[in-house]
Each structure stands twice: as C-alpha cells, then as structure tokens.
Amino acid sequence: MADLAQEMAASLAAAGLVPGSAESVIPASFFAAGRPVAVRVSFGGRAVELGNLFRAGECKTQPDVELAFPEGGEEEEQRGHEAARYVFMMVDPDAPTPDEPQYAFWRHWVVAGEGRGFLGEGAASVSVTRYLGPGPKDESKPHRYLFLLFERQQGQEQGQEVEELLEGSAGGEEFVQRRSFDVAGFAGRHGLRLAGMNWMRCVGDGWTA
C-alpha cells in the first residue's frame, strides 16, 4: 500500500490539490503513514482512477464503492477495521468553477456506518447526505471530485450510534445548503482521521477541450 500512497500523492500534486485547494482535508500525515485504504469507486462499471475524466451524464446514479484494507499488519489493527466506524464522502473543491471556487467544498454525498463492509450491498449504512451527481457547466473547466474515507478515532464517543452522532451535522439536503461545506471542521468535530481516498475529474456533457 506504500506504492498506492505515493501514487495518490503524485496525482494530487500534479492536479494542484495537495499542496493546493485540498491540503486542509488531505494532510501530509496521511501519506506518511503509508497504509491507505484503497477506495474503489465505479460508475456503471467504469472505475475512478486517481484523476481520470468522466462526463456528468455518466455520474447521475450513485456509484458502487468497495474498500480494500491493507493486508498484514498487527492482528489488533485488522480487528480494529472490523469494529471501526467510518464516514465516506464525495465533495467538489471547484464549485462553482475551478477559477472561482467560492462554494468549495460542495457536498455531494455523505454516508456513515460501522465495519469494513459498511458500504457493501445490504449493509446497514446511514445516508447522512443523499447522493447528488456532479453538475459542472459545459463552459467550465473540469471539476475535481474527491472521494474521502474517514475513520473515527478511538475514544470518540464510542457508545453513541453513528446516525445519532451525525444527524444534521453535515447540513441540509437542499441544493444551496450543500455548498461551502467545511470538511476539515466536520472531521475535527467528530474525531475523524482520513484513511483512504480517490478522485476524478468531471465535465459537462457538452464540454469540449
């Protein structure tokens, strides 16, 4: 997984995200740890691969997400993955446009759950913010969309249910309520540590290079 961390760091640096507009939510310590969770996102069977380009029409439906946790390590670490609580989100740092991102981060999707399979089919996850697909204007430059997996750190109100803890804390579902989401502040309030990520670019269906 160390190679994956290096690939992530290189792709984010090349895109001007870290360092850049996403460094507040993807800290240097995330790469230094060297054991990220592989966040596998796909729209209609097409995989998100650290910055590849999609059209908005391809992303109207909620994507499939699979998590691949680092193998090996201490037995205690593996047991921790099974019992840990997670928050997964999709956000846009380029809203409404990459040149004038005054509404960053736009909150497209937030899901919470427990255990490493919390995003799997039939899992008892909680939709904190319902999925809303990307909607960049045709005249806009490509937007960058981040898929972030956070793990709740030990000692953070473990007796409290995920849905109770997060209810209403991410903000409303209405279109304008999703803008200017403080990802770093949200993570800090709930004791969340970044455990994995992926990202893509997306353009309007009528966009031309």
Coordinates of C-alpha atoms in Angstrom, one line a residue:
M1 CA 0.0 0.0 0.0
A2 CA 3.0 2.3 0.2
D3 CA 3.1 2.4 -3.6
L4 CA -0.6 3.5 -3.5
A5 CA 0.2 6.3 -1.1
Q6 CA 2.9 7.5 -3.5
E7 CA 0.6 7.3 -6.5
M8 CA -2.0 9.3 -4.6
A9 CA 0.5 12.0 -3.6
A10 CA 1.8 12.3 -7.1
S11 CA -1.6 12.6 -8.7
L12 CA -2.8 15.2 -6.2
A13 CA 0.3 17.3 -6.5
A14 CA 0.1 17.2 -10.3
A15 CA -3.5 18.4 -10.1
G16 CA -2.8 21.2 -7.7
L17 CA -4.8 19.7 -4.9
V18 CA -2.1 18.8 -2.4
P19 CA -0.4 21.1 -2.0
G20 CA -3.3 23.3 -3.1
S21 CA -7.0 23.5 -2.5
A22 CA -7.4 20.1 -0.8
E23 CA -4.5 20.2 1.6
S24 CA -6.8 21.1 4.5
V25 CA -8.5 17.8 4.3
I26 CA -5.7 15.6 3.0
P27 CA -2.8 16.2 5.4
A28 CA 0.8 15.2 4.9
S29 CA 0.5 12.7 7.7
F30 CA -2.0 10.7 5.6
F31 CA 0.8 9.9 3.0
A32 CA 3.5 9.5 5.7
A33 CA 1.5 6.6 7.3
G34 CA 1.9 4.7 4.1
R35 CA -1.0 2.3 4.6
P36 CA -4.1 3.9 3.0
V37 CA -7.3 2.1 2.4
A38 CA -7.9 1.6 -1.4
V39 CA -11.2 3.3 -2.2
R40 CA -12.6 1.7 -5.4
V41 CA -15.3 3.8 -6.9
S42 CA -17.1 2.9 -10.2
F43 CA -19.9 4.5 -12.2
G44 CA -21.7 1.9 -14.3
G45 CA -18.7 -0.4 -14.2
R46 CA -16.2 2.3 -15.1
A47 CA -13.6 2.8 -12.4
V48 CA -12.4 6.1 -10.9
E49 CA -8.6 6.0 -11.2
L50 CA -6.9 9.0 -9.5
G51 CA -8.0 11.8 -11.8
N52 CA -9.5 10.2 -14.9
L53 CA -12.2 12.1 -16.7
F54 CA -15.9 11.5 -16.7
R55 CA -18.9 13.2 -18.2
A56 CA -21.7 14.4 -15.9
G57 CA -24.1 12.1 -17.6
E58 CA -22.0 9.1 -16.6
C59 CA -22.3 10.0 -12.9
K60 CA -26.1 10.6 -12.4
T61 CA -26.5 7.4 -10.4
Q62 CA -24.9 6.7 -7.1
P63 CA -21.6 4.9 -7.7
D64 CA -20.6 1.5 -6.4
V65 CA -17.9 1.7 -3.7
E66 CA -15.6 -1.1 -2.5
L67 CA -12.9 -0.7 0.2
A68 CA -9.7 -2.7 0.2
F69 CA -7.9 -2.6 3.5
P70 CA -4.1 -3.0 3.9
E71 CA -3.2 -6.6 4.3
G72 CA -0.8 -7.7 7.0
G73 CA -0.1 -5.5 9.9
E74 CA -0.9 -6.3 13.5
E75 CA -3.9 -8.6 14.3
E76 CA -5.2 -5.8 16.5
E77 CA -5.2 -3.4 13.5
Q78 CA -7.2 -5.9 11.5
R79 CA -9.8 -6.3 14.3
G80 CA -9.9 -2.6 14.5
H81 CA -11.0 -2.3 10.9
E82 CA -13.9 -4.7 11.6
A83 CA -15.2 -2.7 14.5
A84 CA -14.4 0.9 13.5
R85 CA -16.9 3.5 12.4
Y86 CA -16.4 5.2 9.1
V87 CA -17.7 8.2 7.2
F88 CA -17.4 8.3 3.4
M89 CA -18.0 11.4 1.4
M90 CA -17.8 12.9 -2.1
V91 CA -17.0 16.6 -2.3
D92 CA -16.1 19.2 -5.0
P93 CA -13.4 21.7 -4.3
D94 CA -14.1 23.5 -7.6
A95 CA -17.6 24.8 -7.1
P96 CA -18.9 26.7 -9.0
T97 CA -15.8 26.8 -11.2
P98 CA -12.2 25.9 -10.7
D99 CA -11.2 29.5 -11.4
E100 CA -13.7 30.9 -8.8
P101 CA -14.3 28.1 -6.2
Q102 CA -16.1 30.3 -3.7
Y103 CA -18.6 27.4 -2.9
A104 CA -16.0 24.8 -2.1
F105 CA -16.3 22.3 -0.8
W106 CA -19.6 21.3 -2.4
R107 CA -21.1 18.3 -0.5
H108 CA -22.4 15.7 -2.9
W109 CA -22.7 12.6 -0.7
V110 CA -22.0 11.6 2.9
V111 CA -22.5 8.0 4.2
A112 CA -21.7 6.7 7.7
G113 CA -21.5 3.1 9.0
E114 CA -19.6 0.5 11.0
G115 CA -17.2 -2.2 10.0
R116 CA -15.1 -2.5 6.9
G117 CA -18.1 -3.7 4.8
F118 CA -20.3 -0.7 5.7
L119 CA -20.6 0.4 2.0
G120 CA -21.4 -3.1 0.7
E121 CA -24.7 -4.3 -0.6
G122 CA -27.2 -4.8 2.2
A123 CA -25.0 -3.1 4.8
A124 CA -26.6 -1.0 7.5
S125 CA -25.1 2.3 6.5
V126 CA -26.7 5.7 7.1
S127 CA -27.1 8.2 4.3
V128 CA -26.2 11.5 6.1
T129 CA -26.4 13.4 2.8
R130 CA -28.2 11.8 -0.2
Y131 CA -26.2 11.4 -3.4
L132 CA -26.4 14.3 -5.9
G133 CA -24.4 13.8 -9.1
P134 CA -21.9 16.3 -10.5
G135 CA -23.3 19.2 -12.5
P136 CA -20.4 21.2 -13.9
K137 CA -21.4 23.7 -16.6
D138 CA -20.4 22.8 -20.2
E139 CA -18.3 26.0 -20.3
S140 CA -16.4 25.2 -17.1
K141 CA -13.0 23.7 -16.9
P142 CA -13.0 20.1 -15.5
H143 CA -14.0 19.9 -11.8
R144 CA -12.1 17.7 -9.4
Y145 CA -14.2 15.5 -7.2
L146 CA -12.8 13.9 -4.0
F147 CA -13.9 10.6 -2.5
L148 CA -12.8 10.6 1.1
L149 CA -12.9 7.7 3.6
F150 CA -12.6 8.8 7.3
E151 CA -12.3 6.5 10.3
R152 CA -13.5 7.6 13.7
Q153 CA -10.6 7.6 16.1
Q154 CA -10.7 5.5 19.3
G155 CA -12.2 7.2 22.3
Q156 CA -14.6 9.4 20.2
E157 CA -18.0 8.8 21.9
Q158 CA -17.9 5.1 21.0
G159 CA -21.2 4.4 22.8
Q160 CA -23.1 6.8 20.6
E161 CA -24.8 5.5 17.4
V162 CA -23.4 6.8 14.1
E163 CA -26.7 8.2 12.9
E164 CA -27.3 10.0 16.3
L165 CA -23.9 11.5 16.2
L166 CA -24.1 12.8 12.7
E167 CA -27.7 13.7 12.4
G168 CA -28.0 17.2 10.9
S169 CA -24.3 17.9 11.5
A170 CA -23.3 17.9 7.8
G171 CA -26.0 20.4 6.8
G172 CA -29.2 20.3 4.8
E173 CA -30.1 18.4 1.7
E174 CA -31.3 21.4 -0.4
F175 CA -29.1 22.4 -3.3
V176 CA -27.8 25.7 -1.8
Q177 CA -27.3 24.1 1.6
R178 CA -24.7 21.8 0.2
R179 CA -22.3 24.5 -0.7
S180 CA -19.3 25.7 1.3
F181 CA -19.1 22.5 3.4
D182 CA -16.2 22.7 5.9
V183 CA -14.8 19.2 5.5
A184 CA -11.9 19.7 7.9
G185 CA -14.1 21.2 10.5
F186 CA -16.6 18.4 10.2
A187 CA -13.8 15.8 10.6
G188 CA -12.4 17.6 13.6
R189 CA -15.7 17.8 15.4
H190 CA -16.3 14.1 15.0
G191 CA -12.8 12.8 15.6
L192 CA -12.4 11.6 12.0
R193 CA -9.0 10.6 10.6
L194 CA -8.5 10.2 6.8
A195 CA -8.0 6.6 6.0
G196 CA -8.3 6.4 2.2
M197 CA -9.3 8.5 -0.9
N198 CA -9.7 8.6 -4.6
W199 CA -10.6 11.3 -7.0
M200 CA -11.8 12.0 -10.6
R201 CA -12.3 14.9 -13.0
C202 CA -15.8 15.6 -14.4
V203 CA -17.1 17.9 -17.1
G204 CA -20.5 18.8 -18.6
D205 CA -21.9 16.5 -21.3
G206 CA -21.4 19.3 -23.9
W207 CA -17.9 20.2 -22.8
T208 CA -15.2 20.4 -25.5
A209 CA -11.5 20.6 -24.8

